[in-house]
mmCIF file of C-alpha atoms in Angstrom:
data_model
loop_
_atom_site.group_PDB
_atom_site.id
_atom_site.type_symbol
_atom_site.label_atom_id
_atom_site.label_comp_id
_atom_site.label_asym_id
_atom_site.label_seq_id
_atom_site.Cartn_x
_atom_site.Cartn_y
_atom_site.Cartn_z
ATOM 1 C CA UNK A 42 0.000 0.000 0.000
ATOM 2 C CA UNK A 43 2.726 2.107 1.113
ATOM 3 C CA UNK A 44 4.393 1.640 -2.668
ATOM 4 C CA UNK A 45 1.568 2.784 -4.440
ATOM 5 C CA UNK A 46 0.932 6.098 -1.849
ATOM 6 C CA UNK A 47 4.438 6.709 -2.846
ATOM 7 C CA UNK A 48 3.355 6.968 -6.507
ATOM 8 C CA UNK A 49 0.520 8.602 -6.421
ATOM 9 C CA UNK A 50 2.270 11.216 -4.339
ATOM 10 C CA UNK A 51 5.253 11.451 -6.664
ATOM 11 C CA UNK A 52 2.873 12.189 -9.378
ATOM 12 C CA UNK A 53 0.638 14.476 -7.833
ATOM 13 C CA UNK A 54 4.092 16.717 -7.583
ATOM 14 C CA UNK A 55 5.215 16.509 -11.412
ATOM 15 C CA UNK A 56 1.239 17.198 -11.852
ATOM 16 C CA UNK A 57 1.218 20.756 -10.096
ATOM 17 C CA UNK A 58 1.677 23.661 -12.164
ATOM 18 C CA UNK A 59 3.764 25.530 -9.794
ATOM 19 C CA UNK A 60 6.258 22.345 -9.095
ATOM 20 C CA UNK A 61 6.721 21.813 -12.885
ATOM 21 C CA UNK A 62 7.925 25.595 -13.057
ATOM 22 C CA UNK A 63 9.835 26.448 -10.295
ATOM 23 C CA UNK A 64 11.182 23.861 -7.677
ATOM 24 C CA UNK A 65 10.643 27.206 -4.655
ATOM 25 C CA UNK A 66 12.156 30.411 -4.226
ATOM 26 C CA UNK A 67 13.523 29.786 -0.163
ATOM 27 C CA UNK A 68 17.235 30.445 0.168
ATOM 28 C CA UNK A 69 19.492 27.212 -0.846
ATOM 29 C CA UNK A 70 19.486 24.515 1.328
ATOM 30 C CA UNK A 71 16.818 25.571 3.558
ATOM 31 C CA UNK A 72 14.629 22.304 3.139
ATOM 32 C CA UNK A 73 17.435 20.533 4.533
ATOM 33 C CA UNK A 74 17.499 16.864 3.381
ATOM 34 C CA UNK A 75 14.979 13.865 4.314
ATOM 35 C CA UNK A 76 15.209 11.857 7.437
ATOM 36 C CA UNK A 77 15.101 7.647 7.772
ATOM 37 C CA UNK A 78 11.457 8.318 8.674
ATOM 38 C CA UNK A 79 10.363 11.069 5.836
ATOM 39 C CA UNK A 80 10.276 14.118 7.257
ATOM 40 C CA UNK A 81 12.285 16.858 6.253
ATOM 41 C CA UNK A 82 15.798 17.478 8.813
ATOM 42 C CA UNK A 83 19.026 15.419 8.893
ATOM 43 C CA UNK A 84 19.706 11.393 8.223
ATOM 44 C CA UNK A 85 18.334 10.464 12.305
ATOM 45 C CA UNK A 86 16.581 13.572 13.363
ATOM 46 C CA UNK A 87 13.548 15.461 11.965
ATOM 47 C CA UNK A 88 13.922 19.553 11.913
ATOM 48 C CA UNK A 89 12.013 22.355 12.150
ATOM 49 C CA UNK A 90 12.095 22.727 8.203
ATOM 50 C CA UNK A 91 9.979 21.888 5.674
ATOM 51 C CA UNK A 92 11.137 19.936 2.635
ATOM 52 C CA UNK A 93 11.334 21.600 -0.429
ATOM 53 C CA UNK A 94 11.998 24.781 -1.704
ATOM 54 C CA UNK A 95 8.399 25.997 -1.561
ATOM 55 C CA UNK A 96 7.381 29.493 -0.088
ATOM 56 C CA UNK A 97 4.573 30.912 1.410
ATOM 57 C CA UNK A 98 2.964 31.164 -1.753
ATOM 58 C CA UNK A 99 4.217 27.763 -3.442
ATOM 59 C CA UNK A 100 3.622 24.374 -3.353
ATOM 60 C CA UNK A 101 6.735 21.690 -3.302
ATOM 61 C CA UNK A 102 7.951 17.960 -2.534
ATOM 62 C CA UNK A 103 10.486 15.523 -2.561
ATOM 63 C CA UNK A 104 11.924 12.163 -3.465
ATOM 64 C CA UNK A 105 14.178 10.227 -1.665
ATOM 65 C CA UNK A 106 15.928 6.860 -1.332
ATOM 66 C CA UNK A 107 18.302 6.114 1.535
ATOM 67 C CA UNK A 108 20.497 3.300 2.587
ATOM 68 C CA UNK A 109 22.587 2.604 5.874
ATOM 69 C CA UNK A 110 24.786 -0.288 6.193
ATOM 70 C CA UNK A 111 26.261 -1.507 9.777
ATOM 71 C CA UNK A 112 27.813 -4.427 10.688
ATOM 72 C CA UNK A 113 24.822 -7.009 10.812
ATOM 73 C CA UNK A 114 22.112 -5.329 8.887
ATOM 74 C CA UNK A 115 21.080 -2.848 6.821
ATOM 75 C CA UNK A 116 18.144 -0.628 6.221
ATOM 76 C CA UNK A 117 16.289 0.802 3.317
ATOM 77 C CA UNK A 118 14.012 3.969 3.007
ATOM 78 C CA UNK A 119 12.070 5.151 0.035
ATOM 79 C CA UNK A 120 10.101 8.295 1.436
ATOM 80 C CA UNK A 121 8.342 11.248 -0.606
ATOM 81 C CA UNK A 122 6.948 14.225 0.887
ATOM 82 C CA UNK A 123 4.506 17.497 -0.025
ATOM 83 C CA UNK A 124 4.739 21.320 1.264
ATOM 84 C CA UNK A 125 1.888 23.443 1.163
ATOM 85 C CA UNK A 126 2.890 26.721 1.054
ATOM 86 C CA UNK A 127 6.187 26.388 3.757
ATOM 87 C CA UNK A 128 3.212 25.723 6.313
ATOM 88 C CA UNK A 129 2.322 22.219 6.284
ATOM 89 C CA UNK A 130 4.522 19.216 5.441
ATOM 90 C CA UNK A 131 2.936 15.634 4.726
ATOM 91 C CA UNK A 132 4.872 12.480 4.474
ATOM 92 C CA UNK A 133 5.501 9.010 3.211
ATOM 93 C CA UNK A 134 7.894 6.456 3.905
ATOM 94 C CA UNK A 135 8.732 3.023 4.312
ATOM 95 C CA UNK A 136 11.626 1.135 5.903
ATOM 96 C CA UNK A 137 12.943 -2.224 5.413
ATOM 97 C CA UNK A 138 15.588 -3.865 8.004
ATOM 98 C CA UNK A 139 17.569 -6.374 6.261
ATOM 99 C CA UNK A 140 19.051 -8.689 8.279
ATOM 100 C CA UNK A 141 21.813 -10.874 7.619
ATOM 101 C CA UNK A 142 21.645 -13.477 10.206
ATOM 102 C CA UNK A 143 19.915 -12.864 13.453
ATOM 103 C CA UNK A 144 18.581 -15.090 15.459
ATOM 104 C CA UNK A 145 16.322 -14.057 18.449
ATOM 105 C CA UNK A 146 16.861 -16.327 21.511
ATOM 106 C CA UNK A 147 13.894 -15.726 23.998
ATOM 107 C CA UNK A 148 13.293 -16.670 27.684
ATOM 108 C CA UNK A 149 12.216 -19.589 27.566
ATOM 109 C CA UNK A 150 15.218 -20.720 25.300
ATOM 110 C CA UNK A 151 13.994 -21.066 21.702
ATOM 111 C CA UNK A 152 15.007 -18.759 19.005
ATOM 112 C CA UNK A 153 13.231 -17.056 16.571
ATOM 113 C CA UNK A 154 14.390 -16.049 12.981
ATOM 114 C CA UNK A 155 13.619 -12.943 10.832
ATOM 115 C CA UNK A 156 15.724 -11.798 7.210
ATOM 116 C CA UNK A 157 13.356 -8.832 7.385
ATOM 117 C CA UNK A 158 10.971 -5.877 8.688
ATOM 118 C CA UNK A 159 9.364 -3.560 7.282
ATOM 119 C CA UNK A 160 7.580 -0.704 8.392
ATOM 120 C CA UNK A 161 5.227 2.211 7.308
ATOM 121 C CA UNK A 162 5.472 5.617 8.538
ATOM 122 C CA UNK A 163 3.074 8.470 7.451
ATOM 123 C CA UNK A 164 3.673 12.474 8.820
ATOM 124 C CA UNK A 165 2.478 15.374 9.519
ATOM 125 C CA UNK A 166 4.755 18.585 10.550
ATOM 126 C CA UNK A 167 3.198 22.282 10.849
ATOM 127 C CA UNK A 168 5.123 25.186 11.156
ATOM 128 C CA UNK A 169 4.008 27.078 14.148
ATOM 129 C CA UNK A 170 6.366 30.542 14.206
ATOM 130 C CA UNK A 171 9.408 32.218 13.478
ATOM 131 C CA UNK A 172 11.467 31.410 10.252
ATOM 132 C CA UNK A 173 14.956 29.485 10.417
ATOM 133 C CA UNK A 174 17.025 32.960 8.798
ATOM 134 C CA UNK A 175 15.595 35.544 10.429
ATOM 135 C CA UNK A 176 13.637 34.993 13.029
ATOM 136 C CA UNK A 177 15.434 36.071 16.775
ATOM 137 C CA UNK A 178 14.393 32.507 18.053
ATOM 138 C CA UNK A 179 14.023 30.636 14.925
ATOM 139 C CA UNK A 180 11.450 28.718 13.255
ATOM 140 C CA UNK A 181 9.262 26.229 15.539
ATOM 141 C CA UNK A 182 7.295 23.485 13.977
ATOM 142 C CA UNK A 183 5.632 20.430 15.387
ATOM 143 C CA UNK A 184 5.109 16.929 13.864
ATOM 144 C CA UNK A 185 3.179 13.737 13.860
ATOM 145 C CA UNK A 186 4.454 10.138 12.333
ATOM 146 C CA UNK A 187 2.314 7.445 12.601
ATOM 147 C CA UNK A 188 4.024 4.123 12.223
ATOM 148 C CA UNK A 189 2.832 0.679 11.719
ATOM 149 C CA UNK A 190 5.018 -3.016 10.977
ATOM 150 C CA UNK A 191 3.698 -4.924 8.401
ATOM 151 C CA UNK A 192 4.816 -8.359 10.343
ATOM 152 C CA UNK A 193 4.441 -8.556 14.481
ATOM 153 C CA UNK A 194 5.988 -11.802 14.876
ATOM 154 C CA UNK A 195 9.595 -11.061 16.158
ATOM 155 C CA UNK A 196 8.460 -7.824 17.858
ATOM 156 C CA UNK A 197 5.311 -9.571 19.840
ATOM 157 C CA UNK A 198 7.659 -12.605 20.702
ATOM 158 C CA UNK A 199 10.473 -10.400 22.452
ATOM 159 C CA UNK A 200 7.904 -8.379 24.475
ATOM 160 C CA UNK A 201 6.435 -4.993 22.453
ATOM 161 C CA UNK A 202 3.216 -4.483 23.401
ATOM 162 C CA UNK A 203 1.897 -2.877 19.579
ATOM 163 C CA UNK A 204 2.332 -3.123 16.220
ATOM 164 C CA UNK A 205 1.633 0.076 15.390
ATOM 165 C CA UNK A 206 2.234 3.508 16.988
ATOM 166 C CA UNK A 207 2.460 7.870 16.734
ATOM 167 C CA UNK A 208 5.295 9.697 17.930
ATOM 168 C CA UNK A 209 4.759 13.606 17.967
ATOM 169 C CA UNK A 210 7.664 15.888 18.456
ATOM 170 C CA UNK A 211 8.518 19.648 18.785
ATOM 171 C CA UNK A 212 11.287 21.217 16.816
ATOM 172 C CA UNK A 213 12.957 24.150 16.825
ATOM 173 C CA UNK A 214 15.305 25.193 14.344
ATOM 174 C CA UNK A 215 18.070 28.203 13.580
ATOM 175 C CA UNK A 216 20.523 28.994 11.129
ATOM 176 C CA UNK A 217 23.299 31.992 13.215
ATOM 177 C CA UNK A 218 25.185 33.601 10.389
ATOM 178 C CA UNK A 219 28.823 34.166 10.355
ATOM 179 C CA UNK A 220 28.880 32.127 13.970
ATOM 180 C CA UNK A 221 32.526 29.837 13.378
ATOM 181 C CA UNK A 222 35.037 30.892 11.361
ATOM 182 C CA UNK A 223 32.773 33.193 9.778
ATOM 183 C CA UNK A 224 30.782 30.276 8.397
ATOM 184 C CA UNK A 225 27.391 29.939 9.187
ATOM 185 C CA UNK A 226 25.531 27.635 11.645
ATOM 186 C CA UNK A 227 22.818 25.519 11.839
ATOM 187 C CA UNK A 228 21.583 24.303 14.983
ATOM 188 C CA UNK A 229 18.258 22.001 15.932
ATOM 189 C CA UNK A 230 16.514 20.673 18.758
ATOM 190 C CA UNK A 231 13.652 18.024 19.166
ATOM 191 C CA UNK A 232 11.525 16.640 21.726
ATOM 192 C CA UNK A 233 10.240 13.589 20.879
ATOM 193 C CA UNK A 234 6.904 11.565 22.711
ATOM 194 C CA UNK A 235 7.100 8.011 22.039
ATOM 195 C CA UNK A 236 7.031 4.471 22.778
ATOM 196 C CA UNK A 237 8.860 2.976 19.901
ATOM 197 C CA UNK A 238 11.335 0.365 20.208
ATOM 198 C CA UNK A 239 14.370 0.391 18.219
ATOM 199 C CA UNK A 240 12.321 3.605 15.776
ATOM 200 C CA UNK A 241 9.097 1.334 15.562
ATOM 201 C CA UNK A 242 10.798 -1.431 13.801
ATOM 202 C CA UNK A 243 10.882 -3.444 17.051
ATOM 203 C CA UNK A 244 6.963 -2.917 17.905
ATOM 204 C CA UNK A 245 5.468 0.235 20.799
ATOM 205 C CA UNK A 246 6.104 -0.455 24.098
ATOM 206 C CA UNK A 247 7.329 -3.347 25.906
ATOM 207 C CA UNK A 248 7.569 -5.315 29.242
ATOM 208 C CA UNK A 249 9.416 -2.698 30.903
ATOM 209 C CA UNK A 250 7.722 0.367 29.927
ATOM 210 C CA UNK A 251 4.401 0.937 27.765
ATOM 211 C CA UNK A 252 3.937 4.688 28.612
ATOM 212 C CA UNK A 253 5.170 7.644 26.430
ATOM 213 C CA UNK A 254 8.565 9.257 27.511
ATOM 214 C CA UNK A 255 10.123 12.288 26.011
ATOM 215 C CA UNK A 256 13.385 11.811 24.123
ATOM 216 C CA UNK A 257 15.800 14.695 23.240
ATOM 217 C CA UNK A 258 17.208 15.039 19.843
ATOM 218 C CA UNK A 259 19.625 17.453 18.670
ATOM 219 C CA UNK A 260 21.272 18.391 15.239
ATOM 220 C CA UNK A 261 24.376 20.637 14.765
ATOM 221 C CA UNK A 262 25.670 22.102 10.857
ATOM 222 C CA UNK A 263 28.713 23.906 10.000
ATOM 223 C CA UNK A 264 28.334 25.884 5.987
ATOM 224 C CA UNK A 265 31.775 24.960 4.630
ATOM 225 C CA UNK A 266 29.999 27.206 1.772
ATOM 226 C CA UNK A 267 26.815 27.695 0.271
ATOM 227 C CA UNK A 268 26.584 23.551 -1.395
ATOM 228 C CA UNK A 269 28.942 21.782 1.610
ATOM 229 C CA UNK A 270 27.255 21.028 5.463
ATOM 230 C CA UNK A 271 28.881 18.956 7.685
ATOM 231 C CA UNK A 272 27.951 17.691 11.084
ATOM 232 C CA UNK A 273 26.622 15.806 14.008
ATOM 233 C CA UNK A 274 23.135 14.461 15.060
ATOM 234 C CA UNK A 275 21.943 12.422 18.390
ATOM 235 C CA UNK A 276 19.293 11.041 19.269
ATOM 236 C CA UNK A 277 18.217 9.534 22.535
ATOM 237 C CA UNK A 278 16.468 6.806 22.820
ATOM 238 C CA UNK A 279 13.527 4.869 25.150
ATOM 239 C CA UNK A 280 14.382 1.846 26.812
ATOM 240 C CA UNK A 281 11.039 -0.393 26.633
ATOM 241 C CA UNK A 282 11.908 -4.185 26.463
ATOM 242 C CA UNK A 283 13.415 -6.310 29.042
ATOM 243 C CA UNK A 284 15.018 -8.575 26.111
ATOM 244 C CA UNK A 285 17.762 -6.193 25.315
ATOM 245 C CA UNK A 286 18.663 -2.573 26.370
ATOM 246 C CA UNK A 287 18.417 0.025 23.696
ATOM 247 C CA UNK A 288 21.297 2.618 22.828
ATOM 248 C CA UNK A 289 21.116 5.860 21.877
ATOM 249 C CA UNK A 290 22.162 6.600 17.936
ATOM 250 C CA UNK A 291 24.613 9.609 16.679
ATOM 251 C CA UNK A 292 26.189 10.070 13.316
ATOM 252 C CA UNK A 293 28.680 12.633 11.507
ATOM 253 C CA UNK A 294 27.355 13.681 8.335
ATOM 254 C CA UNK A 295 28.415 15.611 5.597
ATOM 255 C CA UNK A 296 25.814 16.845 2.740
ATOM 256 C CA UNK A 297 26.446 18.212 -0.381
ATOM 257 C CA UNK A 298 23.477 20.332 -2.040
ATOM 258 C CA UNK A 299 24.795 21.405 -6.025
ATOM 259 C CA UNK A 300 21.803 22.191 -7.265
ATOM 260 C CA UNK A 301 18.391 22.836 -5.396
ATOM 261 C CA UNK A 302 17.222 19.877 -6.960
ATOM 262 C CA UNK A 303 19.385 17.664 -5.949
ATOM 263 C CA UNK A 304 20.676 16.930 -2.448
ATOM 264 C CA UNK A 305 23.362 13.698 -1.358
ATOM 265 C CA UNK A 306 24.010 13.064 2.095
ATOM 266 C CA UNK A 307 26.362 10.597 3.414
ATOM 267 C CA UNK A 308 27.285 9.918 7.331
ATOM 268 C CA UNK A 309 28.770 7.594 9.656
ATOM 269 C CA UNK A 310 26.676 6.267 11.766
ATOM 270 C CA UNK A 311 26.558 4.590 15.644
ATOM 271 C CA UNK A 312 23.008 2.798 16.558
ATOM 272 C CA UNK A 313 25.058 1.480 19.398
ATOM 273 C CA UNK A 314 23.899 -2.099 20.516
ATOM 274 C CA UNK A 315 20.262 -3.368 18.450
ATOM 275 C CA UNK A 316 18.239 -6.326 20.087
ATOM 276 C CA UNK A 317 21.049 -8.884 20.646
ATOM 277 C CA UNK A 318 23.517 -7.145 17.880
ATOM 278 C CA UNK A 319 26.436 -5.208 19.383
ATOM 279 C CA UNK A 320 27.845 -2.328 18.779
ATOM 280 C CA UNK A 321 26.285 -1.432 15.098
ATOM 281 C CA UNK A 322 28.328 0.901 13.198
ATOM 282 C CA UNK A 323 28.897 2.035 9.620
ATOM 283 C CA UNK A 324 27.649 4.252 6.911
ATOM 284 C CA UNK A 325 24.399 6.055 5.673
ATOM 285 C CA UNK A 326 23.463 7.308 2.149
ATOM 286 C CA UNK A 327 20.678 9.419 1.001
ATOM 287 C CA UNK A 328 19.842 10.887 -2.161
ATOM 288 C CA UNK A 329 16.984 13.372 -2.335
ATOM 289 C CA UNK A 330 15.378 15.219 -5.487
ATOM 290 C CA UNK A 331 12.763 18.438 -4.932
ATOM 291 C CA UNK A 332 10.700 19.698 -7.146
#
């Protein structure tokens, strides 16, 4: 289902008049890039920002594919996304952990196989006030994602309570100009509520906690020049299921933005230990188009 939201999305964009003619007027790289769960931010954390280049006055979108790799698995993302006149942001993505060998040993002492999960994940993100440039306090948005798995068996057998689940977060974002090394800065902060395991693709909830917590997530940019970012994101992370401890997950990224319709991001990335896989590190590529 997800596939074919993805299509009909994608064409709605190369249908509108205004996308076909101009891809936005906003100030280069001010969409920043799309996240592993659609919305518009870095690789790991969602931003104030809208995707696109669209105005107050335009309409906009993106395309995006995305791949990380780490030691024992890797996972997919095909997400597309629609801006409604820099106010309202709606997304659509879906994940896919491949796994290379994992094998889940439970309590009782059996163990349980999976090659794969795969997971749905459709947003929301309003901007409430301020504007990233300009504004004394920057721009403030807040954000919905509604996610669901397509398969509950390994996630109800290690303890999540759902298969299905909505974070919402708060964002706040600002770009300070000429702030290091008279380059400019970008700087973002989210609070997340949720009760995902593992992003959602380990089920809502668990044994040890089923309630909503508030996570922390923070984003930092340095302008090498006007097509060249690099930088840092974390993420913090709730700690649900009895069966394995959760980590939190940071990356270093740098993005590259030559042409406003075209944006490549590539980061190393930590997710720290996942389920009964240690340590998981490696790298992340993204490659996003806006019309």
């Amino acid at each position: 289902m997800t596939k074919w939201l993805l299509v009909a999305l994608a064409a709605a964009l190369f249908a509108c008049p205004a996308a076909q003619a101009d891809i936005g007027s906003r100030i280069w790289a001010t969409g920043g890039v799309t996240s592993i769960e659609g919305s518009a931010g870095g690789g790991l954390v969602p931003w104030a920002l809208l995707g696109s280049y669209a105005s107050d006055q335009e309409w906009g979108g993106t395309l995006a594919i995305s791949r990380a790799r780490v030691d024992d698995y890797s996972l997919s993302v095909t997400g597309a996304g629609l801006n409604w006149h820099n106010r309202v942001e709606l997304t659509v993505a879906q994940q896919t952990l491949d796994l290379d060998s994992l094998v889940f040993t439970l309590k009782d002492g059996f163990g349980l196989e999976q090659d794969e999960l795969r997971q749905n994940i459709f947003g929301a993100k309003v901007r409430l006030a301020g504007d990233v440039l300009y504004s004394p306090w920057g721009q403030w948005s807040a954000g919905v994602q509604h996610k669901r798995l397509q398969d509950f068996t390994v996630p109800g057998a290690i303890g999540a309570r759902d298969d299905s689940g909505t974070d919402v977060y708060v964002s706040a974002s600002k770009l300070f100009f000429a702030a290091l090394m008279d380059r400019n800065l970008l700087v973002n902060l989210t609070a997340r509520g949720t009760r995902a395991n593992q992003g959602g693709l380990l089920g809502f909830g668990g044994d040890r906690n089923n309630s909503y917590q508030v996570m922390m997530e923070g984003s930092v940019g340095l302008f090498i020049n006007r097509q060249w970012l690099v930088g840092a994101e974390y993420r913090q992370k709730p700690d649900n299921l009895g069966f394995a401890t959760e980590d939190d997950w940071y990356d270093l990224f740098v993005a590259w933005i030559p042409d406003r319709r075209l944006a490549v991001t590539a980061a190393v990335v930590n997710l720290g230990d996942v389920a009964t896989l240690e340590d998981q590190q490696g790298v992340y590529l993204s490659l996003q188009g806006s019309f």
